[in-house]
PDB file of C-alpha atoms and ligand atoms in Angstrom:
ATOM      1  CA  UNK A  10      68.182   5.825  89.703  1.00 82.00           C
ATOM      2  CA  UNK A  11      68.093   6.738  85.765  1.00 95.00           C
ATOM      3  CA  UNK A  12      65.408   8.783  84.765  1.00 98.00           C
ATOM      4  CA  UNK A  13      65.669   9.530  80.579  1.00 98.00           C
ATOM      5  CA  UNK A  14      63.932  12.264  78.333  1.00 98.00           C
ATOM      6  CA  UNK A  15      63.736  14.146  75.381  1.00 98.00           C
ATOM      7  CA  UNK A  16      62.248  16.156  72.957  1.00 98.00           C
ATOM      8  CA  UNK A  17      60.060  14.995  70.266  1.00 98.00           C
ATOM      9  CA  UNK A  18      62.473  14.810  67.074  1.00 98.00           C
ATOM     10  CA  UNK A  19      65.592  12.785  69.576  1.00 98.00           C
ATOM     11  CA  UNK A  20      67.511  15.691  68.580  1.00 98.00           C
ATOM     12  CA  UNK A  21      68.083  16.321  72.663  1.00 98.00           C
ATOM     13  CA  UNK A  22      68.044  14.007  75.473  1.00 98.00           C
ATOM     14  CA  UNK A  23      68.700  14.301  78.799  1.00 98.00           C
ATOM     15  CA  UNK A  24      69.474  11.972  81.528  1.00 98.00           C
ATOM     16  CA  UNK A  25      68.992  12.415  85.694  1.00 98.00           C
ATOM     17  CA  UNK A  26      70.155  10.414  88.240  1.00 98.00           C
ATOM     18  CA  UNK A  27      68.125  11.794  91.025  1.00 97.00           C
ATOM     19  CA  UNK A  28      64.406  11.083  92.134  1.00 96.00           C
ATOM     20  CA  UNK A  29      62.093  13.583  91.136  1.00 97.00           C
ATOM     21  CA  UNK A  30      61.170  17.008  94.196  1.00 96.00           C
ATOM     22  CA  UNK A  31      57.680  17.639  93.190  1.00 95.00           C
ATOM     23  CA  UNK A  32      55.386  17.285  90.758  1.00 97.00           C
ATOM     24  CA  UNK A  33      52.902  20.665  89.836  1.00 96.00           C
ATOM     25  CA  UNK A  34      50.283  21.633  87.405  1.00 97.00           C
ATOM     26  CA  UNK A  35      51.027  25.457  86.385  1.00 96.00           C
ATOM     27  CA  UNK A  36      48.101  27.529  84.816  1.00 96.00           C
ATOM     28  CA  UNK A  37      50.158  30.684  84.512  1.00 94.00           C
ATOM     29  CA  UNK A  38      48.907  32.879  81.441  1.00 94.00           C
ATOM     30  CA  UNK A  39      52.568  32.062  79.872  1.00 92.00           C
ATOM     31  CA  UNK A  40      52.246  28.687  80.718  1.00 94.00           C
ATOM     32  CA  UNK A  41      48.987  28.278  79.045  1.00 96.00           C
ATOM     33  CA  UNK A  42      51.206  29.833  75.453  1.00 95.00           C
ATOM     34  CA  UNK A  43      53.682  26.339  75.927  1.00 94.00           C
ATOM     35  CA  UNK A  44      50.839  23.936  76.837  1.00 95.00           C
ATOM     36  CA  UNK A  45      48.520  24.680  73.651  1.00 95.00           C
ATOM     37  CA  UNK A  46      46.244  26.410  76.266  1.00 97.00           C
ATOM     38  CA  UNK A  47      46.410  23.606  79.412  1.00 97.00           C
ATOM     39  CA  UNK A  48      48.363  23.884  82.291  1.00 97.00           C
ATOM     40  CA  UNK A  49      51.839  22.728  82.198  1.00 97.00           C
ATOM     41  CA  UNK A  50      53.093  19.590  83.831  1.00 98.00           C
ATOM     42  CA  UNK A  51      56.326  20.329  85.398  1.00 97.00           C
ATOM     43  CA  UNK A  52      58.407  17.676  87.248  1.00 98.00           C
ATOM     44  CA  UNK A  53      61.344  19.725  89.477  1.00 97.00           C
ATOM     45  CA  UNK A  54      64.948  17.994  89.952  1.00 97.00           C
ATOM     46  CA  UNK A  55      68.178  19.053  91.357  1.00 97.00           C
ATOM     47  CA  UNK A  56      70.027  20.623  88.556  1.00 97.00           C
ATOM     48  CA  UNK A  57      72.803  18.683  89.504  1.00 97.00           C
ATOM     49  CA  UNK A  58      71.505  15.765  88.578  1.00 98.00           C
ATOM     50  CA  UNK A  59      70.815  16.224  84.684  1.00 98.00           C
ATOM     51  CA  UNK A  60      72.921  15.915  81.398  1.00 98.00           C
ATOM     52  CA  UNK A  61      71.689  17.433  78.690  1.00 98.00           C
ATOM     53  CA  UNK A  62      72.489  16.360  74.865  1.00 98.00           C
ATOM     54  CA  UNK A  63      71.723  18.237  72.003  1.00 98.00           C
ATOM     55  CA  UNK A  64      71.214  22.140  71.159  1.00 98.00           C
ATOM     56  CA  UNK A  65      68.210  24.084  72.533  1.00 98.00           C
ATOM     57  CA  UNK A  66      67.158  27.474  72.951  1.00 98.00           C
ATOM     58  CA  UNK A  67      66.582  29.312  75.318  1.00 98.00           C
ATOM     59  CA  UNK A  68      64.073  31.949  75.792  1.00 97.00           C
ATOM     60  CA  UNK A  69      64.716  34.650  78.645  1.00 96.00           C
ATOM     61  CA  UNK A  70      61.834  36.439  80.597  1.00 94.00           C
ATOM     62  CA  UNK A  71      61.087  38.466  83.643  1.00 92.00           C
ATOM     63  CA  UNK A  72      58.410  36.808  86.074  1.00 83.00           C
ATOM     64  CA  UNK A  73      55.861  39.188  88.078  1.00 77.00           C
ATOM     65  CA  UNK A  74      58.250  38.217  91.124  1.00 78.00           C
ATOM     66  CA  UNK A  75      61.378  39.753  89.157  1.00 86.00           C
ATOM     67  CA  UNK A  76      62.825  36.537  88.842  1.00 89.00           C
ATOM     68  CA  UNK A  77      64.411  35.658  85.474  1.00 95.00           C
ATOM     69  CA  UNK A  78      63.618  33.155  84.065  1.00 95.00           C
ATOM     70  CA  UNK A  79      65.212  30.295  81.345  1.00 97.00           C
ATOM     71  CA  UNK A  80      62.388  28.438  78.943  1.00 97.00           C
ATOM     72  CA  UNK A  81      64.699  26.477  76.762  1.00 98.00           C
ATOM     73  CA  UNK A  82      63.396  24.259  74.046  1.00 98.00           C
ATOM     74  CA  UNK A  83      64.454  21.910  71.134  1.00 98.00           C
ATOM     75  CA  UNK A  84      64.566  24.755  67.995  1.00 98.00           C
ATOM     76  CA  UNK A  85      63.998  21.844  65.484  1.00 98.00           C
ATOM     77  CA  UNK A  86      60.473  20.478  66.929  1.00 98.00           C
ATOM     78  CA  UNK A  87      59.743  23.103  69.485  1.00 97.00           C
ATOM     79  CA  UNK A  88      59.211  20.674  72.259  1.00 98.00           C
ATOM     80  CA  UNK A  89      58.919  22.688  75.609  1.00 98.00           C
ATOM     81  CA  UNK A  90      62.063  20.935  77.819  1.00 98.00           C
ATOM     82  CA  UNK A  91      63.253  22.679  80.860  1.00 98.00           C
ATOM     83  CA  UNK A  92      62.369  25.743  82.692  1.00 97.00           C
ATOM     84  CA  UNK A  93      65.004  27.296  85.615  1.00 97.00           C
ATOM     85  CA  UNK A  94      64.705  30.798  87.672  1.00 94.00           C
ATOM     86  CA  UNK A  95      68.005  32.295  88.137  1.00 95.00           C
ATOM     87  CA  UNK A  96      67.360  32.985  91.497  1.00 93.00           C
ATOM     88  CA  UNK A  97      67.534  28.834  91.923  1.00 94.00           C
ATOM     89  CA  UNK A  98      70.197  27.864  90.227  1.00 95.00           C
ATOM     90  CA  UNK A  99      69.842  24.352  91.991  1.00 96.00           C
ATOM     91  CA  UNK A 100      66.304  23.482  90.597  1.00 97.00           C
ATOM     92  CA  UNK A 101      65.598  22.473  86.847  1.00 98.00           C
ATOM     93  CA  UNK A 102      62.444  21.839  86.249  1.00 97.00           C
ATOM     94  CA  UNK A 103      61.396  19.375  83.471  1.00 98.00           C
ATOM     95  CA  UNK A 104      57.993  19.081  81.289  1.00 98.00           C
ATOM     96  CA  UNK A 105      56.836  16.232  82.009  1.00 98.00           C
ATOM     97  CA  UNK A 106      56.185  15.637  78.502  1.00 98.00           C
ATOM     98  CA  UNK A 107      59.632  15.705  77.645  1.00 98.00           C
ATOM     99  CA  UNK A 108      60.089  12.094  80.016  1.00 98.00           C
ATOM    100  CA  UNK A 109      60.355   9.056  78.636  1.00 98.00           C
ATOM    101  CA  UNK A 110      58.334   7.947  81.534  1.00 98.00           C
ATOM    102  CA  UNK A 111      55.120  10.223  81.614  1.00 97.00           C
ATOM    103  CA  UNK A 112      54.003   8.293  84.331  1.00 97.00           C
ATOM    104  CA  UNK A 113      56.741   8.839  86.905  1.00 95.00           C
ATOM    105  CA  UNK A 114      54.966  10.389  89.481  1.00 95.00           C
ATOM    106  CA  UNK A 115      51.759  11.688  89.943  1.00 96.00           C
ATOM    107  CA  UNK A 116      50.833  16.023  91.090  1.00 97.00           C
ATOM    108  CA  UNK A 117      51.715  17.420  94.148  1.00 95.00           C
ATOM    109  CA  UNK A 118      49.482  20.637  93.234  1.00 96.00           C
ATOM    110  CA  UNK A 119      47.971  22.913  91.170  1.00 97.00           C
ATOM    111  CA  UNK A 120      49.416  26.689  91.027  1.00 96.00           C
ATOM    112  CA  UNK A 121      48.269  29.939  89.295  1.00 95.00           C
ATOM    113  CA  UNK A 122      45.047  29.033  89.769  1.00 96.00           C
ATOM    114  CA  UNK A 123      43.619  32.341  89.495  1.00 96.00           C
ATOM    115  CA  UNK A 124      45.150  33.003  85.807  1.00 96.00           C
ATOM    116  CA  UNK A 125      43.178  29.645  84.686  1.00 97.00           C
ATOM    117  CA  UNK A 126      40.616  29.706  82.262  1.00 98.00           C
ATOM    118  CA  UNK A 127      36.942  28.674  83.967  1.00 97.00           C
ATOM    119  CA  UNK A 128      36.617  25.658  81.936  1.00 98.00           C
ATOM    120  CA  UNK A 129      39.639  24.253  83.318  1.00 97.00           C
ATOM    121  CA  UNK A 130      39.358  21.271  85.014  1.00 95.00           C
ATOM    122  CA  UNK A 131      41.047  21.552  88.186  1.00 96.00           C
ATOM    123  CA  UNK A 132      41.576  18.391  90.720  1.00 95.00           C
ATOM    124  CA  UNK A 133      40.057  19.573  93.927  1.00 95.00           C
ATOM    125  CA  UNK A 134      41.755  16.603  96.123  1.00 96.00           C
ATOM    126  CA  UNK A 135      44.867  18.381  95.268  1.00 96.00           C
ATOM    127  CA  UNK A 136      46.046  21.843  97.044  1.00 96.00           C
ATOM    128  CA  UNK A 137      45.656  24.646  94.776  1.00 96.00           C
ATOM    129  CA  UNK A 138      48.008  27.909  95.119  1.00 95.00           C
ATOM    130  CA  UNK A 139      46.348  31.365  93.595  1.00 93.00           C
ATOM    131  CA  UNK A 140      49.727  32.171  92.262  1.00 90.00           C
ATOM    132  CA  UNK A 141      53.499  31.141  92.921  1.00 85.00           C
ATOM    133  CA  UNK A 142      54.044  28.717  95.600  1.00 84.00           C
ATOM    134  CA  UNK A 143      57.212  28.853  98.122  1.00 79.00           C
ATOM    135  CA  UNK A 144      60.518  27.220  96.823  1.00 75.00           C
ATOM    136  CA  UNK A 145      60.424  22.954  96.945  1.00 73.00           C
ATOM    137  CA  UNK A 146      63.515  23.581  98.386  1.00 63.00           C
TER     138      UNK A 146
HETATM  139 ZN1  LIG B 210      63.422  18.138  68.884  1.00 81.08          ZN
HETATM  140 ZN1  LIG B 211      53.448  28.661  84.702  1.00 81.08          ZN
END
């Protein structure tokens, strides 16, 4: 298994040999700040299982839960890449825009529900979580 990525100027890519954990839509207000407003799409692997090329950076913040937390991005086109909680350093989890393969699998859920806006279209046939949802793993 090969799954390939990157951002949207090829100055990083990224390659993962492992299938995908989960799939989740995040409406988090500070998700809502990478996603021009929508949800995020957020596709979680084994850290493991990635190389990363190229230089991002990385932008540190504190979640409600206390957990810090690692946004990095590609600081030539500002493409959103990876996102990783200290307190699991054995998840990455990947924008699903940064795949080569957008279509790779399709959501397990929708979380932060309760910080979306009430136009959001939300996919009632999947569950929905009011706020953070227990570890994949
Ligand atoms: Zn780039
Ligand atoms: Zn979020």
């Amino acid at each position: 298994m090969e799954i390939t990525g990157g951002c949207l100027c090829r100055q990083v890519r990224f390659r993962i040999t492992a299938k995908p954990m989960a799939m989740r839509l995040c409406w988090c207000r500070l998700c809502q700040y990478l996603a021009a407003g929508n949800a995020t799409v957020n596709v979680v692997f084994p850290s493991s299982s990635i190389t990363i090329e190229g230089q991002l950076t990385d932008y540190r913040s504190i979640a409600e839960s206390g957990n810090v937390m690692h946004r990095r991005f590609c600081p030539k086109c500002g493409t959103p890449l990876f996102s990783a909680a200290e307190s699991r350093p054995h998840l990455i989890i990947v924008r699903n825009g940064a795949l080569d393969d957008t279509a790779l699998i399709t959501p397990d859920a929708t979380i932060w529900t309760t910080q979306a806006p009430e136009w959001a279209w939300i996919d009632e046939a999947l569950p929905q979580h009011a706020g953070q949802p227990p570890p994949v793993a």
